[in-house]
Amino acid sequence: MSKTIQSPAGAEHARILGTGGYRPSRVITNEQICQVIDSTDEWIRSRTGIEERRWATAEETVGVMSIAAAGKALAAAGVEAEQLGCVIISTVTHLSQTPSLAADVANQLGAVNAAAFDISAACAGFCHGLALAQDMVRGGSAEYVLVIGVERLSDLTDMNDRSTAFIFGDGAGAAVVGPSQTPGIGPVVWGADGSQYDAIGQTFDWSRLRDEPDAGFPALRMSGQQVFRWASYQMVPVAKKALERAGITADDLDAFIPHQANNRITDAMIKALKLPAHVPVARDIAKTGNTSAASIPLAMERMLEEGEAPHGGVALLIGFGAGLVYAAQVVVLP
Ligand code: UT7
């Protein structure tokens, strides 16, 4: 007769215990961008909402930014690095194929008891990480999980490309997820539409450099209008489903924190969701640009710090990007 083995046992619920962000030191204005591409401050502001973005210096590596954001999140959560059971990093700009950035960051933080790995889910990466973290805490594979979204998109931006040079920024955002007596992270609604695989990507993959050393460095490219339409229309039912699965309505929200891709996408979602005027909406894109996996935790941190969203309030998060992939959930703010 086969032996019976134990199942893991976790906490009944999970929640975000603390967040932290890191904004790199170099402020890049629209005027600076327009010194290279044929554009104007007015066009960039009115088409995206971006006034300026941050670009990392050579010293502000993805590792350095991750550790800074994580340190703040751990302190805010009151959790020690040794208590972490897992470190998940979402990034598309860790430019070394292996090992993972998470293994290095976990080591430097002193997270000696943590598993560590990276995920690639582009601008939906933070919401993917939160979903995994809550499953781990509830499933019993980790008591505390550190989720980091970090990007140095300036490394993969062609500053001469009029369709992308103005949009991306750098930064890191982190959250510590741990056990809770009450529900703190709602059911995730996520998915992937690989039929639009080519909508956002690199100009060419790294393997070309092996055969053509003079090919230069790859850069991000994006079919802006295609992604814009998909995000503005297809993400609305996803957001609605996340509210429905959490058992609340748009009226119950204390904050709406969508991926900071374009203020016009945010406006289209607000309208389609019939979001009441009393719900504050993240507009961190104005000062930060589009930081992909870092955008939602950075926007969350700003709203909490500036008193725009209440601690303990309920927020709808939705991330969407290259893949095309998406993830949305309702969370209780730390
Ligand atoms: O984070 C991952 C997900 N990413 C997104 O969600 C991004 C989604 N896409 C977008 O946010 C928008 O598509 C962009 C902001 C990237 C572009 O805005 P758009 O309104 O879609 O611009 P467009 O490509 O449709 O171009 C409209 C006009 C064109 O001129 P005409 O043909 O109407 O005369 C372009 O030539 O704007 C012109 N244009 C520019 N003008 C000044 C395009 N790029 C620029 C520019 N400066 N940089």
Short mmCIF file of C-alpha atoms and ligand atoms in Angstrom, two decimals:
data_model
loop_
_atom_site.label_atom_id
_atom_site.label_comp_id
_atom_site.label_asym_id
_atom_site.label_seq_id
_atom_site.Cartn_x
_atom_site.Cartn_y
_atom_site.Cartn_z
CA MET A 1 0.00 0.00 0.00
CA SER A 2 1.33 3.46 -0.87
CA LYS A 3 2.14 5.86 1.95
CA THR A 4 0.02 8.97 2.55
CA ILE A 5 2.02 12.20 2.36
CA GLN A 6 1.31 15.60 3.91
CA SER A 7 -0.12 18.49 1.94
CA PRO A 8 1.31 21.95 2.58
CA ALA A 9 -0.85 24.13 4.82
CA GLY A 10 -0.79 27.90 4.56
CA ALA A 11 -2.61 30.93 5.89
CA GLU A 12 -6.31 31.36 5.29
CA HIS A 13 -5.78 34.73 3.59
CA ALA A 14 -2.94 36.88 2.27
CA ARG A 15 -2.45 40.61 1.94
CA ILE A 16 0.11 43.24 1.00
CA LEU A 17 1.89 44.16 4.23
CA GLY A 18 4.10 46.94 2.88
CA THR A 19 5.29 48.59 -0.32
CA GLY A 20 8.34 50.57 -1.39
CA GLY A 21 9.62 52.22 -4.52
CA TYR A 22 12.81 53.54 -6.04
CA ARG A 23 12.87 56.35 -8.58
CA PRO A 24 16.24 56.84 -10.27
CA SER A 25 17.99 60.17 -9.97
CA ARG A 26 18.09 61.46 -13.58
CA VAL A 27 14.98 63.48 -14.49
CA ILE A 28 14.50 63.56 -18.27
CA THR A 29 12.10 66.21 -19.57
CA ASN A 30 10.06 66.09 -22.76
CA GLU A 31 12.24 68.91 -24.09
CA GLN A 32 15.29 66.67 -23.74
CA ILE A 33 13.53 63.86 -25.62
CA CYS A 34 12.55 66.32 -28.35
CA GLN A 35 16.18 67.27 -28.89
CA VAL A 36 16.55 63.83 -30.51
CA ILE A 37 13.16 62.99 -32.03
CA ASP A 38 10.85 65.18 -34.09
CA SER A 39 8.17 65.83 -31.45
CA THR A 40 6.96 68.43 -28.97
CA ASP A 41 6.32 68.66 -25.24
CA GLU A 42 2.69 69.47 -26.07
CA TRP A 43 2.27 66.34 -28.25
CA ILE A 44 3.80 64.02 -25.62
CA ARG A 45 1.73 65.53 -22.79
CA SER A 46 -1.56 65.48 -24.66
CA ARG A 47 -1.10 62.02 -26.25
CA THR A 48 0.23 60.24 -23.13
CA GLY A 49 0.10 62.45 -20.01
CA ILE A 50 3.88 62.21 -19.61
CA GLU A 51 5.62 65.40 -18.42
CA GLU A 52 8.95 63.83 -17.48
CA ARG A 53 10.44 60.42 -16.73
CA ARG A 54 13.37 59.06 -14.72
CA TRP A 55 16.32 57.31 -16.34
CA ALA A 56 18.80 55.35 -14.29
CA THR A 57 22.48 56.24 -14.11
CA ALA A 58 25.12 53.54 -14.70
CA GLU A 59 25.23 52.92 -10.94
CA GLU A 60 21.45 52.53 -10.67
CA THR A 61 21.36 48.95 -11.92
CA VAL A 62 18.27 46.75 -11.80
CA GLY A 63 19.84 45.11 -8.73
CA VAL A 64 20.54 48.39 -6.93
CA MET A 65 17.03 49.71 -7.63
CA SER A 66 15.43 46.41 -6.55
CA ILE A 67 17.30 46.35 -3.25
CA ALA A 68 16.36 49.96 -2.48
CA ALA A 69 12.65 49.35 -3.18
CA ALA A 70 12.68 46.03 -1.32
CA GLY A 71 14.34 47.59 1.74
CA LYS A 72 11.54 50.14 1.99
CA ALA A 73 8.83 47.49 1.51
CA LEU A 74 10.33 45.19 4.16
CA ALA A 75 10.61 48.07 6.65
CA ALA A 76 7.03 49.17 5.95
CA ALA A 77 5.83 45.57 6.41
CA GLY A 78 7.88 45.01 9.58
CA VAL A 79 9.29 41.83 8.04
CA GLU A 80 12.97 40.77 8.21
CA ALA A 81 14.72 39.50 5.09
CA GLU A 82 15.32 36.11 6.80
CA GLN A 83 11.55 35.64 7.14
CA LEU A 84 11.05 35.68 3.36
CA GLY A 85 10.17 32.33 1.83
CA CYS A 86 10.39 33.59 -1.73
CA VAL A 87 11.62 36.53 -3.79
CA ILE A 88 9.90 37.01 -7.17
CA ILE A 89 11.21 39.63 -9.57
CA SER A 90 9.34 40.68 -12.66
CA THR A 91 11.57 42.36 -15.23
CA VAL A 92 12.27 42.41 -18.95
CA THR A 93 15.45 44.44 -18.60
CA HIS A 94 17.78 42.19 -16.61
CA LEU A 95 20.19 41.88 -19.51
CA SER A 96 21.87 38.68 -18.41
CA GLN A 97 20.06 35.54 -19.51
CA THR A 98 21.04 33.58 -16.43
CA PRO A 99 21.19 33.39 -13.44
CA SER A 100 18.08 35.23 -12.28
CA LEU A 101 18.21 38.73 -10.86
CA ALA A 102 16.12 37.48 -7.92
CA ALA A 103 18.87 35.12 -6.72
CA ASP A 104 21.33 38.01 -6.53
CA VAL A 105 18.85 40.40 -4.90
CA ALA A 106 17.76 37.78 -2.32
CA ASN A 107 21.40 37.19 -1.41
CA GLN A 108 22.17 40.88 -1.08
CA LEU A 109 19.09 41.44 1.08
CA GLY A 110 20.06 38.55 3.36
CA ALA A 111 16.98 36.52 2.41
CA VAL A 112 18.83 33.33 3.26
CA ASN A 113 15.69 31.21 3.54
CA ALA A 114 14.06 32.28 0.31
CA ALA A 115 13.56 30.65 -3.05
CA ALA A 116 14.23 33.23 -5.75
CA PHE A 117 13.28 33.48 -9.40
CA ASP A 118 12.40 35.97 -12.15
CA ILE A 119 9.24 36.10 -14.21
CA SER A 120 8.67 37.67 -17.63
CA ALA A 121 5.19 39.12 -17.85
CA ALA A 122 6.11 42.62 -19.02
CA CYS A 123 3.80 45.40 -17.80
CA ALA A 124 1.49 42.84 -16.15
CA GLY A 125 4.40 41.37 -14.19
CA PHE A 126 3.65 42.94 -10.81
CA CYS A 127 0.05 41.68 -10.84
CA HIS A 128 1.29 38.22 -11.90
CA GLY A 129 3.77 38.30 -9.01
CA LEU A 130 1.07 39.29 -6.51
CA ALA A 131 -1.14 36.40 -7.69
CA LEU A 132 1.70 33.92 -7.27
CA ALA A 133 2.62 35.37 -3.88
CA GLN A 134 -0.89 35.07 -2.53
CA ASP A 135 -1.13 31.47 -3.75
CA MET A 136 2.17 30.68 -2.03
CA VAL A 137 1.14 32.23 1.27
CA ARG A 138 -2.24 30.54 1.20
CA GLY A 139 -0.86 27.29 -0.19
CA GLY A 140 1.85 27.04 2.43
CA SER A 141 4.98 27.19 0.28
CA ALA A 142 6.09 30.50 1.81
CA GLU A 143 5.00 32.59 4.78
CA TYR A 144 6.26 35.91 3.39
CA VAL A 145 6.91 36.68 -0.27
CA LEU A 146 8.70 39.70 -1.70
CA VAL A 147 7.41 40.78 -5.13
CA ILE A 148 9.52 43.27 -7.09
CA GLY A 149 8.86 44.93 -10.43
CA VAL A 150 12.00 46.59 -11.80
CA GLU A 151 12.99 48.00 -15.18
CA ARG A 152 15.75 49.95 -16.89
CA LEU A 153 13.78 50.43 -20.09
CA SER A 154 16.21 53.18 -21.12
CA ASP A 155 18.70 50.36 -21.86
CA LEU A 156 16.37 48.96 -24.52
CA THR A 157 15.04 52.23 -25.93
CA ASP A 158 16.16 53.56 -29.28
CA MET A 159 16.36 57.27 -28.49
CA ASN A 160 15.87 58.02 -32.21
CA ASP A 161 12.65 56.01 -32.49
CA ARG A 162 9.79 58.50 -32.63
CA SER A 163 7.23 55.84 -31.70
CA THR A 164 8.83 54.77 -28.37
CA ALA A 165 11.57 57.19 -27.23
CA PHE A 166 9.19 59.42 -25.24
CA ILE A 167 7.25 56.73 -23.43
CA PHE A 168 9.50 54.56 -21.29
CA GLY A 169 11.11 55.19 -17.91
CA ASP A 170 13.14 53.35 -15.26
CA GLY A 171 12.40 52.42 -11.65
CA ALA A 172 11.54 49.73 -9.13
CA GLY A 173 8.54 48.95 -6.93
CA ALA A 174 8.20 46.22 -4.32
CA ALA A 175 5.56 44.67 -2.08
CA VAL A 176 5.77 42.21 0.79
CA VAL A 177 2.89 39.73 0.83
CA GLY A 178 2.15 37.75 3.99
CA PRO A 179 -0.56 36.00 6.02
CA SER A 180 -3.76 37.80 6.95
CA GLN A 181 -6.85 37.09 9.01
CA THR A 182 -9.07 38.75 6.42
CA PRO A 183 -8.98 38.62 2.60
CA GLY A 184 -6.44 41.14 1.26
CA ILE A 185 -5.83 40.04 -2.34
CA GLY A 186 -8.82 39.16 -4.48
CA PRO A 187 -8.96 36.46 -7.14
CA VAL A 188 -6.74 37.23 -10.13
CA VAL A 189 -8.17 37.50 -13.65
CA TRP A 190 -5.30 36.88 -16.04
CA GLY A 191 -4.47 35.61 -19.46
CA ALA A 192 -2.37 35.83 -22.58
CA ASP A 193 -3.19 36.55 -26.22
CA GLY A 194 -0.17 35.20 -28.05
CA SER A 195 -1.84 35.88 -31.40
CA GLN A 196 -0.61 39.45 -30.77
CA TYR A 197 2.90 38.28 -29.90
CA ASP A 198 4.45 40.73 -32.36
CA ALA A 199 2.65 43.83 -31.06
CA ILE A 200 5.45 44.66 -28.59
CA GLY A 201 8.92 43.18 -28.64
CA GLN A 202 12.58 43.64 -29.50
CA THR A 203 13.76 44.80 -32.91
CA PHE A 204 15.70 41.50 -33.05
CA ASP A 205 16.65 38.84 -30.54
CA TRP A 206 20.06 38.46 -28.91
CA SER A 207 21.04 35.48 -31.09
CA ARG A 208 21.52 37.79 -34.07
CA LEU A 209 24.49 39.37 -32.32
CA ARG A 210 26.27 36.00 -32.50
CA ASP A 211 26.13 35.98 -36.30
CA GLU A 212 26.15 39.71 -36.97
CA PRO A 213 28.34 41.49 -34.44
CA ASP A 214 27.75 44.80 -36.28
CA ALA A 215 23.97 44.57 -35.90
CA GLY A 216 24.06 47.04 -33.00
CA PHE A 217 21.97 46.64 -29.85
CA PRO A 218 18.31 45.55 -30.02
CA ALA A 219 15.64 47.99 -28.88
CA LEU A 220 11.99 47.80 -27.90
CA ARG A 221 9.46 48.30 -30.68
CA MET A 222 5.73 48.66 -30.31
CA SER A 223 2.72 48.83 -32.61
CA GLY A 224 1.35 51.67 -30.52
CA GLN A 225 -2.13 51.92 -32.02
CA GLN A 226 -2.70 48.15 -31.91
CA VAL A 227 -1.76 47.97 -28.23
CA PHE A 228 -3.71 51.14 -27.49
CA ARG A 229 -6.92 49.70 -28.96
CA TRP A 230 -6.46 46.33 -27.25
CA ALA A 231 -5.77 47.91 -23.87
CA SER A 232 -8.59 50.47 -24.08
CA TYR A 233 -11.29 47.97 -25.08
CA GLN A 234 -10.21 44.44 -24.16
CA MET A 235 -9.03 45.27 -20.65
CA VAL A 236 -12.39 46.62 -19.52
CA PRO A 237 -14.11 43.19 -19.21
CA VAL A 238 -10.99 41.94 -17.41
CA ALA A 239 -11.24 44.76 -14.87
CA LYS A 240 -14.99 44.17 -14.48
CA LYS A 241 -14.40 40.47 -13.85
CA ALA A 242 -11.77 41.24 -11.19
CA LEU A 243 -14.30 43.44 -9.36
CA GLU A 244 -17.01 40.80 -9.73
CA ARG A 245 -14.75 38.00 -8.44
CA ALA A 246 -13.76 40.13 -5.46
CA GLY A 247 -17.47 40.62 -4.75
CA ILE A 248 -17.46 44.41 -5.04
CA THR A 249 -18.51 47.10 -7.51
CA ALA A 250 -16.65 50.10 -8.91
CA ASP A 251 -18.53 52.21 -6.38
CA ASP A 252 -16.80 50.39 -3.50
CA LEU A 253 -13.30 51.27 -4.68
CA ASP A 254 -10.97 53.61 -2.77
CA ALA A 255 -8.46 53.71 -5.66
CA PHE A 256 -7.96 52.61 -9.26
CA ILE A 257 -4.33 51.82 -10.06
CA PRO A 258 -3.97 50.73 -13.69
CA HIS A 259 -0.63 50.14 -15.40
CA GLN A 260 0.75 53.56 -16.26
CA ALA A 261 0.89 53.12 -20.05
CA ASN A 262 -1.01 56.15 -21.30
CA ASN A 263 -3.46 58.51 -19.57
CA ARG A 264 -5.82 58.15 -22.54
CA ILE A 265 -6.04 54.38 -21.95
CA THR A 266 -6.75 55.09 -18.27
CA ASP A 267 -9.45 57.61 -19.26
CA ALA A 268 -11.08 55.09 -21.63
CA MET A 269 -11.19 52.50 -18.84
CA ILE A 270 -12.64 54.97 -16.33
CA LYS A 271 -15.43 55.77 -18.77
CA ALA A 272 -16.21 52.15 -19.70
CA LEU A 273 -16.10 51.02 -16.06
CA LYS A 274 -18.34 53.95 -15.09
CA LEU A 275 -15.90 54.64 -12.28
CA PRO A 276 -17.51 57.10 -9.84
CA ALA A 277 -15.83 60.51 -9.63
CA HIS A 278 -14.97 59.94 -5.94
CA VAL A 279 -12.53 57.13 -6.78
CA PRO A 280 -8.96 58.48 -7.01
CA VAL A 281 -7.03 57.27 -10.06
CA ALA A 282 -3.26 56.77 -10.34
CA ARG A 283 -1.58 59.30 -12.65
CA ASP A 284 2.02 58.58 -11.76
CA ILE A 285 2.81 58.42 -15.49
CA ALA A 286 3.12 62.23 -15.49
CA LYS A 287 6.39 62.16 -13.55
CA THR A 288 7.51 58.58 -14.15
CA GLY A 289 6.63 57.57 -17.71
CA ASN A 290 5.83 53.95 -18.47
CA THR A 291 8.04 51.76 -16.25
CA SER A 292 6.44 48.41 -17.22
CA ALA A 293 6.60 45.98 -14.25
CA ALA A 294 7.46 48.81 -11.83
CA SER A 295 4.57 51.09 -12.76
CA ILE A 296 1.79 49.74 -10.55
CA PRO A 297 3.78 49.46 -7.28
CA LEU A 298 5.36 52.90 -7.90
CA ALA A 299 1.93 54.42 -8.52
CA MET A 300 0.56 52.68 -5.42
CA GLU A 301 3.40 54.01 -3.30
CA ARG A 302 2.86 57.57 -4.54
CA MET A 303 -0.90 57.47 -3.89
CA LEU A 304 -0.35 56.21 -0.32
CA GLU A 305 2.47 58.67 0.42
CA GLU A 306 0.54 61.65 -0.91
CA GLY A 307 -2.61 60.65 0.96
CA GLU A 308 -4.51 60.25 -2.29
CA ALA A 309 -5.50 56.65 -1.46
CA PRO A 310 -6.22 55.49 2.10
CA HIS A 311 -4.20 52.84 3.92
CA GLY A 312 -6.56 49.87 4.32
CA GLY A 313 -8.64 51.02 1.34
CA VAL A 314 -9.64 48.78 -1.55
CA ALA A 315 -7.89 49.23 -4.92
CA LEU A 316 -8.34 47.72 -8.36
CA LEU A 317 -5.04 46.88 -10.09
CA ILE A 318 -4.70 45.98 -13.75
CA GLY A 319 -1.52 45.34 -15.72
CA PHE A 320 -1.25 44.71 -19.48
CA GLY A 321 1.56 44.55 -21.97
CA ALA A 322 3.92 42.56 -24.19
CA GLY A 323 2.74 39.07 -24.99
CA LEU A 324 0.11 40.36 -25.06
CA VAL A 325 -0.57 39.46 -21.42
CA TYR A 326 -2.71 40.88 -18.65
CA ALA A 327 -3.62 40.42 -14.97
CA ALA A 328 -6.04 42.23 -12.67
CA GLN A 329 -7.04 41.88 -9.04
CA VAL A 330 -8.59 43.86 -6.22
CA VAL A 331 -6.32 44.39 -3.21
CA VAL A 332 -6.54 45.93 0.23
CA LEU A 333 -3.89 48.66 0.37
CA PRO A 334 -1.26 48.27 3.12
O1 UT7 B 1 3.19 49.31 -21.53
C1 UT7 B 1 2.82 48.30 -22.42
C2 UT7 B 1 1.58 48.66 -23.14
N1 UT7 B 1 1.80 49.83 -23.96
C3 UT7 B 1 0.80 50.64 -24.21
O2 UT7 B 1 -0.27 50.44 -23.70
C4 UT7 B 1 1.03 51.79 -25.19
C5 UT7 B 1 -0.16 51.91 -26.11
N2 UT7 B 1 0.01 52.90 -27.15
C6 UT7 B 1 0.07 54.24 -26.97
O3 UT7 B 1 0.10 54.68 -25.83
C7 UT7 B 1 0.02 55.15 -28.16
O4 UT7 B 1 -0.25 54.38 -29.31
C8 UT7 B 1 1.32 55.98 -28.39
C9 UT7 B 1 1.43 57.05 -27.29
C10 UT7 B 1 2.53 55.09 -28.38
C11 UT7 B 1 1.23 56.72 -29.73
O5 UT7 B 1 0.10 57.56 -29.75
P1 UT7 B 1 -0.95 57.47 -30.93
O6 UT7 B 1 -1.97 58.47 -30.65
O7 UT7 B 1 -1.40 56.06 -31.07
O8 UT7 B 1 -0.07 57.92 -32.16
P2 UT7 B 1 -0.13 57.36 -33.63
O9 UT7 B 1 0.98 56.39 -33.81
O10 UT7 B 1 -1.51 56.97 -34.01
O11 UT7 B 1 0.22 58.67 -34.45
C12 UT7 B 1 -0.72 59.78 -34.53
C13 UT7 B 1 -0.05 60.96 -35.17
C14 UT7 B 1 0.60 60.64 -36.51
O12 UT7 B 1 0.50 61.79 -37.33
P3 UT7 B 1 -0.63 61.91 -38.48
O13 UT7 B 1 -0.39 60.73 -39.38
O14 UT7 B 1 -1.94 61.84 -37.74
O15 UT7 B 1 -0.35 63.22 -39.10
C15 UT7 B 1 2.05 60.42 -36.16
O16 UT7 B 1 2.93 60.69 -37.22
O17 UT7 B 1 0.99 61.44 -34.34
C16 UT7 B 1 2.23 61.41 -35.04
N3 UT7 B 1 3.28 61.03 -34.12
C17 UT7 B 1 4.00 61.91 -33.42
N4 UT7 B 1 3.98 63.26 -33.38
C18 UT7 B 1 4.83 63.88 -32.55
C19 UT7 B 1 3.67 59.79 -33.79
N5 UT7 B 1 4.65 59.84 -32.86
C20 UT7 B 1 4.87 61.15 -32.63
C21 UT7 B 1 5.75 61.84 -31.78
N6 UT7 B 1 5.69 63.20 -31.76
N7 UT7 B 1 6.62 61.22 -30.99
#
